[in-house]
């Protein structure tokens, strides 16, 4: 199935980055595909009117294929490297890339079968690795357009930018009022700031984590974790939550002085905690925790929204406790954990190490390493910003937007904002015993309960982070000073 070096036009090729190599190279090996299913991004747009497939094809061609090279490039193998070979737009089979499904009268069960079909299909590697599916006249009265794209093509950051550019111009959309006051209220909690010793500790442990993550212990088995990650299930289960107000999320953020991601991370933490207490209370022992994996944007701040479509991510992990007394406490823990992630070199070390290993290791060993890493986590999550206002696509208003991934982890949680609202989608492996419908219901309930608590006039709270002991920090600090002094005086 691979393409030889001589078939690659040297003037129109770009080499893949580390994550692209891991995600995409297995598409050329049927034995690998039996164990390692393609990592796929799925974005779903909803409409109140049927969508014309020819119009969708024309929009995709003009606003996507002709604008970004990656959407007009096929992935080929050049020795041990993955290379993107740019094609002419005329070489693309647009009937393959944009299809209309026989979706008349589909209910939610039929819709889930269709999503499972996307999960089980393997894309044509002679073409760019993306497809659009037009699904008209569902039983609910909606029509939906689904983007199904292999993660080797790009990450969620660049895809979010691409999606925003593909919608009709912003001036044609009705305004949506989203509360985002210019003068923010004084936070109700005084947030702790990382000190010098905190940063030194995180730097040292981050380097160790970056190199040693494959041998670190994983999460204990639970109803949320895949039993055998090397035996991919043939099916997935899905659930979309009711939307929540983005203005409420921002109001909580301002009241607590944290970020939107901290608020959502804390709500997810309490959702998991409550779900496990309801489904397996006997395992909810003191000190229990689990790890959540998430993507980290590795672009420099000035390049975060440039019109480039590719993968430029690493991953981070937070180990969250499951014995919180309130969601506010969970949010504060998430805030402190993210301070560690921001100050830790672990993500950079992992990315550079993966880039090196993807060049020197046989792909089978690279896949085994990916299995070891994925098998340690209970779930993966990501939060993608969408347009703040409702926008049409081809003149038809997009009324709702959902987003998730197919990944070899028991549970994936995808959150996306659109038109002043946020949605939460859960994709579960059938090896888990998790009910995605129950998880999404709890998520909405926990958020609304949090909003009522935080926005109450008499709300007050205090919180202190769990730091390593002063003795440990002092030893680490003294060690760092000693190393620097040794290097300095040795040079002199």
mmCIF file of N, CA and C in Angstrom, residues 122-217:
data_model
loop_
_atom_site.group_PDB
_atom_site.id
_atom_site.type_symbol
_atom_site.label_atom_id
_atom_site.label_comp_id
_atom_site.label_asym_id
_atom_site.label_seq_id
_atom_site.Cartn_x
_atom_site.Cartn_y
_atom_site.Cartn_z
ATOM 1 N N UNK A 122 -11.840 2.340 7.228
ATOM 2 C CA UNK A 122 -10.457 2.763 6.990
ATOM 3 C C UNK A 122 -10.455 3.591 5.706
ATOM 4 N N UNK A 123 -9.880 4.755 5.780
ATOM 5 C CA UNK A 123 -9.924 5.674 4.640
ATOM 6 C C UNK A 123 -8.984 5.230 3.523
ATOM 7 N N UNK A 124 -9.264 5.700 2.330
ATOM 8 C CA UNK A 124 -8.461 5.435 1.139
ATOM 9 C C UNK A 124 -7.178 6.263 1.222
ATOM 10 N N UNK A 125 -6.039 5.592 1.380
ATOM 11 C CA UNK A 125 -4.783 6.323 1.565
ATOM 12 C C UNK A 125 -4.268 6.945 0.275
ATOM 13 N N UNK A 126 -4.890 6.647 -0.849
ATOM 14 C CA UNK A 126 -4.497 7.313 -2.092
ATOM 15 C C UNK A 126 -5.109 8.704 -2.198
ATOM 16 N N UNK A 127 -6.003 9.028 -1.257
ATOM 17 C CA UNK A 127 -6.655 10.327 -1.204
ATOM 18 C C UNK A 127 -6.326 10.996 0.134
ATOM 19 N N UNK A 128 -6.515 12.317 0.260
ATOM 20 C CA UNK A 128 -6.395 12.956 1.570
ATOM 21 C C UNK A 128 -7.326 12.293 2.585
ATOM 22 N N UNK A 129 -6.898 12.263 3.842
ATOM 23 C CA UNK A 129 -7.550 11.424 4.851
ATOM 24 C C UNK A 129 -8.683 12.156 5.583
ATOM 25 N N UNK A 130 -9.686 12.605 4.820
ATOM 26 C CA UNK A 130 -10.856 13.247 5.413
ATOM 27 C C UNK A 130 -12.072 12.986 4.535
ATOM 28 N N UNK A 131 -13.243 13.015 5.175
ATOM 29 C CA UNK A 131 -14.506 12.859 4.461
ATOM 30 C C UNK A 131 -15.581 13.699 5.141
ATOM 31 N N UNK A 132 -16.529 14.187 4.351
ATOM 32 C CA UNK A 132 -17.716 14.872 4.861
ATOM 33 C C UNK A 132 -18.930 14.012 4.534
ATOM 34 N N UNK A 133 -19.870 13.935 5.465
ATOM 35 C CA UNK A 133 -21.081 13.132 5.286
ATOM 36 C C UNK A 133 -22.306 14.029 5.477
ATOM 37 N N UNK A 134 -23.156 14.083 4.470
ATOM 38 C CA UNK A 134 -24.389 14.876 4.544
ATOM 39 C C UNK A 134 -25.531 13.940 4.920
ATOM 40 N N UNK A 135 -26.165 14.217 6.045
ATOM 41 C CA UNK A 135 -27.237 13.360 6.569
ATOM 42 C C UNK A 135 -28.510 14.203 6.720
ATOM 43 N N UNK A 136 -29.427 14.072 5.768
ATOM 44 C CA UNK A 136 -30.641 14.892 5.752
ATOM 45 C C UNK A 136 -31.850 14.155 6.316
ATOM 46 N N UNK A 137 -32.808 14.940 6.802
ATOM 47 C CA UNK A 137 -34.145 14.449 7.172
ATOM 48 C C UNK A 137 -34.108 13.353 8.228
ATOM 49 N N UNK A 138 -33.408 13.609 9.326
ATOM 50 C CA UNK A 138 -33.441 12.673 10.438
ATOM 51 C C UNK A 138 -34.821 12.693 11.094
ATOM 52 N N UNK A 139 -35.088 11.689 11.905
ATOM 53 C CA UNK A 139 -36.396 11.584 12.549
ATOM 54 C C UNK A 139 -36.694 12.806 13.422
ATOM 55 N N UNK A 140 -35.649 13.407 13.984
ATOM 56 C CA UNK A 140 -35.815 14.577 14.838
ATOM 57 C C UNK A 140 -36.184 15.826 14.057
ATOM 58 N N UNK A 141 -36.112 15.748 12.721
ATOM 59 C CA UNK A 141 -36.367 16.911 11.872
ATOM 60 C C UNK A 141 -35.096 17.643 11.501
ATOM 61 N N UNK A 142 -33.992 17.280 12.133
ATOM 62 C CA UNK A 142 -32.715 17.921 11.835
ATOM 63 C C UNK A 142 -32.051 17.305 10.610
ATOM 64 N N UNK A 143 -31.099 18.043 10.073
ATOM 65 C CA UNK A 143 -30.122 17.503 9.136
ATOM 66 C C UNK A 143 -28.747 17.767 9.732
ATOM 67 N N UNK A 144 -27.796 16.904 9.417
ATOM 68 C CA UNK A 144 -26.464 17.045 9.995
ATOM 69 C C UNK A 144 -25.400 16.857 8.927
ATOM 70 N N UNK A 145 -24.312 17.593 9.086
ATOM 71 C CA UNK A 145 -23.136 17.432 8.229
ATOM 72 C C UNK A 145 -21.975 17.053 9.146
ATOM 73 N N UNK A 146 -21.310 15.964 8.828
ATOM 74 C CA UNK A 146 -20.276 15.397 9.697
ATOM 75 C C UNK A 146 -18.927 15.457 8.997
ATOM 76 N N UNK A 147 -17.952 16.055 9.662
ATOM 77 C CA UNK A 147 -16.571 15.997 9.202
ATOM 78 C C UNK A 147 -15.879 14.859 9.933
ATOM 79 N N UNK A 148 -15.287 13.963 9.173
ATOM 80 C CA UNK A 148 -14.630 12.759 9.676
ATOM 81 C C UNK A 148 -13.201 12.808 9.149
ATOM 82 N N UNK A 149 -12.236 13.143 10.027
ATOM 83 C CA UNK A 149 -10.870 13.400 9.572
ATOM 84 C C UNK A 149 -9.870 12.657 10.443
ATOM 85 N N UNK A 150 -8.895 12.028 9.815
ATOM 86 C CA UNK A 150 -7.868 11.313 10.550
ATOM 87 C C UNK A 150 -6.990 12.310 11.297
ATOM 88 N N UNK A 151 -6.648 11.974 12.540
ATOM 89 C CA UNK A 151 -5.864 12.889 13.375
ATOM 90 C C UNK A 151 -4.463 13.115 12.814
ATOM 91 N N UNK A 152 -4.002 12.271 11.909
ATOM 92 C CA UNK A 152 -2.685 12.487 11.308
ATOM 93 C C UNK A 152 -2.667 13.738 10.433
ATOM 94 N N UNK A 153 -3.838 14.201 9.995
ATOM 95 C CA UNK A 153 -3.910 15.389 9.144
ATOM 96 C C UNK A 153 -3.679 16.654 9.956
ATOM 97 N N UNK A 154 -4.325 16.773 11.102
ATOM 98 C CA UNK A 154 -4.217 17.999 11.889
ATOM 99 C C UNK A 154 -4.702 17.755 13.311
ATOM 100 N N UNK A 155 -4.511 18.760 14.157
ATOM 101 C CA UNK A 155 -4.991 18.696 15.540
ATOM 102 C C UNK A 155 -6.238 19.560 15.691
ATOM 103 N N UNK A 156 -6.836 19.520 16.883
ATOM 104 C CA UNK A 156 -8.075 20.250 17.112
ATOM 105 C C UNK A 156 -7.904 21.752 17.069
ATOM 106 N N UNK A 157 -6.697 22.263 17.395
ATOM 107 C CA UNK A 157 -6.454 23.701 17.359
ATOM 108 C C UNK A 157 -6.584 24.224 15.935
ATOM 109 N N UNK A 158 -5.863 23.613 15.012
ATOM 110 C CA UNK A 158 -5.911 24.075 13.629
ATOM 111 C C UNK A 158 -7.261 23.769 12.984
ATOM 112 N N UNK A 159 -7.895 22.651 13.380
ATOM 113 C CA UNK A 159 -9.202 22.319 12.806
ATOM 114 C C UNK A 159 -10.260 23.325 13.252
ATOM 115 N N UNK A 160 -10.150 23.813 14.489
ATOM 116 C CA UNK A 160 -11.081 24.825 14.969
ATOM 117 C C UNK A 160 -10.960 26.094 14.139
ATOM 118 N N UNK A 161 -9.725 26.491 13.839
ATOM 119 C CA UNK A 161 -9.505 27.666 12.991
ATOM 120 C C UNK A 161 -10.077 27.431 11.593
ATOM 121 N N UNK A 162 -9.799 26.254 11.046
ATOM 122 C CA UNK A 162 -10.289 25.912 9.710
ATOM 123 C C UNK A 162 -11.812 25.947 9.664
ATOM 124 N N UNK A 163 -12.451 25.357 10.666
ATOM 125 C CA UNK A 163 -13.908 25.308 10.697
ATOM 126 C C UNK A 163 -14.494 26.713 10.744
ATOM 127 N N UNK A 164 -13.895 27.588 11.549
ATOM 128 C CA UNK A 164 -14.375 28.963 11.658
ATOM 129 C C UNK A 164 -14.287 29.684 10.316
ATOM 130 N N UNK A 165 -13.230 29.402 9.572
ATOM 131 C CA UNK A 165 -13.050 30.040 8.269
ATOM 132 C C UNK A 165 -13.978 29.463 7.198
ATOM 133 N N UNK A 166 -14.418 28.229 7.373
ATOM 134 C CA UNK A 166 -15.269 27.594 6.369
ATOM 135 C C UNK A 166 -16.721 28.049 6.442
ATOM 136 N N UNK A 167 -17.167 28.491 7.616
ATOM 137 C CA UNK A 167 -18.540 28.974 7.741
ATOM 138 C C UNK A 167 -18.711 30.281 6.971
ATOM 139 N N UNK A 168 -19.961 30.641 6.695
ATOM 140 C CA UNK A 168 -20.232 31.888 5.993
ATOM 141 C C UNK A 168 -19.723 33.069 6.804
ATOM 142 N N UNK A 169 -19.462 34.202 6.165
ATOM 143 C CA UNK A 169 -18.924 35.374 6.875
ATOM 144 C C UNK A 169 -19.746 35.737 8.100
ATOM 145 N N UNK A 170 -19.073 36.238 9.109
ATOM 146 C CA UNK A 170 -19.677 36.506 10.398
ATOM 147 C C UNK A 170 -20.792 37.534 10.343
ATOM 148 N N UNK A 171 -20.710 38.507 9.413
ATOM 149 C CA UNK A 171 -21.708 39.563 9.395
ATOM 150 C C UNK A 171 -23.095 39.061 9.034
ATOM 151 N N UNK A 172 -23.208 37.868 8.443
ATOM 152 C CA UNK A 172 -24.521 37.332 8.085
ATOM 153 C C UNK A 172 -25.205 36.629 9.250
ATOM 154 N N UNK A 173 -24.515 36.497 10.400
ATOM 155 C CA UNK A 173 -25.072 35.767 11.535
ATOM 156 C C UNK A 173 -25.779 36.715 12.493
ATOM 157 N N UNK A 174 -26.894 36.282 13.093
ATOM 158 C CA UNK A 174 -27.551 37.128 14.085
ATOM 159 C C UNK A 174 -26.700 37.251 15.332
ATOM 160 N N UNK A 175 -26.651 38.430 15.955
ATOM 161 C CA UNK A 175 -25.807 38.584 17.146
ATOM 162 C C UNK A 175 -26.329 37.777 18.314
ATOM 163 N N UNK A 176 -25.424 37.239 19.080
ATOM 164 C CA UNK A 176 -25.766 36.525 20.300
ATOM 165 C C UNK A 176 -25.063 37.202 21.463
ATOM 166 N N UNK A 177 -25.822 37.564 22.484
ATOM 167 C CA UNK A 177 -25.252 38.277 23.621
ATOM 168 C C UNK A 177 -24.601 37.277 24.557
ATOM 169 N N UNK A 178 -23.308 37.447 24.774
ATOM 170 C CA UNK A 178 -22.572 36.597 25.706
ATOM 171 C C UNK A 178 -21.943 37.500 26.745
ATOM 172 N N UNK A 179 -22.268 37.249 27.995
ATOM 173 C CA UNK A 179 -21.772 38.105 29.070
ATOM 174 C C UNK A 179 -20.267 37.938 29.231
ATOM 175 N N UNK A 180 -19.543 39.023 29.016
ATOM 176 C CA UNK A 180 -18.098 39.012 29.213
ATOM 177 C C UNK A 180 -17.678 40.416 29.646
ATOM 178 N N UNK A 181 -17.982 40.786 30.880
ATOM 179 C CA UNK A 181 -17.798 42.165 31.322
ATOM 180 C C UNK A 181 -16.353 42.623 31.208
ATOM 181 N N UNK A 182 -16.192 43.911 30.855
ATOM 182 C CA UNK A 182 -14.857 44.479 30.722
ATOM 183 C C UNK A 182 -14.189 44.565 32.092
ATOM 184 N N UNK A 183 -14.910 45.051 33.098
ATOM 185 C CA UNK A 183 -14.373 45.131 34.461
ATOM 186 C C UNK A 183 -14.841 43.920 35.252
ATOM 187 N N UNK A 184 -13.915 43.034 35.556
ATOM 188 C CA UNK A 184 -14.272 41.790 36.237
ATOM 189 C C UNK A 184 -14.350 42.006 37.738
ATOM 190 N N UNK A 185 -15.257 41.293 38.398
ATOM 191 C CA UNK A 185 -15.365 41.442 39.857
ATOM 192 C C UNK A 185 -14.139 40.861 40.545
ATOM 193 N N UNK A 186 -13.914 41.323 41.759
ATOM 194 C CA UNK A 186 -12.808 40.796 42.545
ATOM 195 C C UNK A 186 -13.080 39.342 42.878
ATOM 196 N N UNK A 187 -12.126 38.423 42.610
ATOM 197 C CA UNK A 187 -12.360 36.999 42.877
ATOM 198 C C UNK A 187 -12.729 36.748 44.330
ATOM 199 N N UNK A 188 -13.611 35.771 44.532
ATOM 200 C CA UNK A 188 -14.052 35.435 45.883
ATOM 201 C C UNK A 188 -13.027 34.597 46.628
ATOM 202 N N UNK A 189 -12.039 34.076 45.911
ATOM 203 C CA UNK A 189 -10.984 33.259 46.522
ATOM 204 C C UNK A 189 -9.636 33.855 46.152
ATOM 205 N N UNK A 190 -8.753 33.981 47.121
ATOM 206 C CA UNK A 190 -7.404 34.429 46.849
ATOM 207 C C UNK A 190 -6.593 33.240 46.332
ATOM 208 N N UNK A 191 -6.222 33.306 45.060
ATOM 209 C CA UNK A 191 -5.530 32.182 44.446
ATOM 210 C C UNK A 191 -4.065 32.142 44.847
ATOM 211 N N UNK A 192 -3.557 30.977 45.209
ATOM 212 C CA UNK A 192 -2.131 30.856 45.513
ATOM 213 C C UNK A 192 -1.309 30.936 44.233
ATOM 214 N N UNK A 193 -0.130 31.506 44.332
ATOM 215 C CA UNK A 193 0.769 31.616 43.193
ATOM 216 C C UNK A 193 1.965 30.683 43.385
ATOM 217 N N UNK A 194 2.420 30.055 42.316
ATOM 218 C CA UNK A 194 3.594 29.178 42.441
ATOM 219 C C UNK A 194 4.822 29.960 42.868
ATOM 220 N N UNK A 195 5.564 29.408 43.800
ATOM 221 C CA UNK A 195 6.804 30.024 44.243
ATOM 222 C C UNK A 195 8.002 29.446 43.513
ATOM 223 N N UNK A 196 9.177 29.961 43.817
ATOM 224 C CA UNK A 196 10.399 29.502 43.166
ATOM 225 C C UNK A 196 10.639 28.023 43.417
ATOM 226 N N UNK A 197 10.398 27.577 44.652
ATOM 227 C CA UNK A 197 10.620 26.169 44.966
ATOM 228 C C UNK A 197 9.597 25.277 44.267
ATOM 229 N N UNK A 198 8.350 25.778 44.125
ATOM 230 C CA UNK A 198 7.350 25.028 43.368
ATOM 231 C C UNK A 198 7.827 24.802 41.939
ATOM 232 N N UNK A 199 8.311 25.874 41.319
ATOM 233 C CA UNK A 199 8.752 25.772 39.924
ATOM 234 C C UNK A 199 9.952 24.861 39.776
ATOM 235 N N UNK A 200 10.876 24.920 40.745
ATOM 236 C CA UNK A 200 12.041 24.029 40.703
ATOM 237 C C UNK A 200 11.619 22.569 40.821
ATOM 238 N N UNK A 201 10.691 22.306 41.752
ATOM 239 C CA UNK A 201 10.188 20.951 41.941
ATOM 240 C C UNK A 201 9.497 20.449 40.686
ATOM 241 N N UNK A 202 8.647 21.275 40.068
ATOM 242 C CA UNK A 202 7.921 20.880 38.854
ATOM 243 C C UNK A 202 8.873 20.668 37.675
ATOM 244 N N UNK A 203 9.942 21.459 37.620
ATOM 245 C CA UNK A 203 10.907 21.286 36.535
ATOM 246 C C UNK A 203 11.592 19.931 36.630
ATOM 247 N N UNK A 204 12.038 19.586 37.839
ATOM 248 C CA UNK A 204 12.746 18.313 38.020
ATOM 249 C C UNK A 204 11.806 17.127 37.811
ATOM 250 N N UNK A 205 10.632 17.180 38.436
ATOM 251 C CA UNK A 205 9.697 16.066 38.273
ATOM 252 C C UNK A 205 9.160 15.993 36.848
ATOM 253 N N UNK A 206 9.046 17.145 36.168
ATOM 254 C CA UNK A 206 8.574 17.154 34.785
ATOM 255 C C UNK A 206 9.542 16.468 33.846
ATOM 256 N N UNK A 207 10.840 16.725 34.034
ATOM 257 C CA UNK A 207 11.850 16.048 33.213
ATOM 258 C C UNK A 207 11.780 14.540 33.445
ATOM 259 N N UNK A 208 11.668 14.157 34.716
ATOM 260 C CA UNK A 208 11.574 12.729 35.039
ATOM 261 C C UNK A 208 10.327 12.114 34.429
ATOM 262 N N UNK A 209 9.190 12.819 34.536
ATOM 263 C CA UNK A 209 7.947 12.295 33.979
ATOM 264 C C UNK A 209 8.029 12.152 32.465
ATOM 265 N N UNK A 210 8.646 13.154 31.794
ATOM 266 C CA UNK A 210 8.759 13.096 30.343
ATOM 267 C C UNK A 210 9.511 11.867 29.862
ATOM 268 N N UNK A 211 10.569 11.502 30.587
ATOM 269 C CA UNK A 211 11.374 10.344 30.184
ATOM 270 C C UNK A 211 10.807 9.022 30.703
ATOM 271 N N UNK A 212 10.196 9.042 31.883
ATOM 272 C CA UNK A 212 9.837 7.786 32.549
ATOM 273 C C UNK A 212 8.349 7.454 32.492
ATOM 274 N N UNK A 213 7.545 8.248 31.800
ATOM 275 C CA UNK A 213 6.095 8.014 31.795
ATOM 276 C C UNK A 213 5.692 6.596 31.377
ATOM 277 N N UNK A 214 6.415 5.925 30.446
ATOM 278 C CA UNK A 214 6.010 4.554 30.108
ATOM 279 C C UNK A 214 6.126 3.555 31.260
ATOM 280 N N UNK A 215 6.991 3.848 32.252
ATOM 281 C CA UNK A 215 7.183 2.876 33.335
ATOM 282 C C UNK A 215 6.495 3.309 34.626
ATOM 283 N N UNK A 216 5.871 4.473 34.632
ATOM 284 C CA UNK A 216 5.143 4.901 35.819
ATOM 285 C C UNK A 216 3.860 4.099 35.969
ATOM 286 N N UNK A 217 3.375 3.856 37.190
ATOM 287 C CA UNK A 217 2.156 3.052 37.366
ATOM 288 C C UNK A 217 0.938 3.740 36.769
#
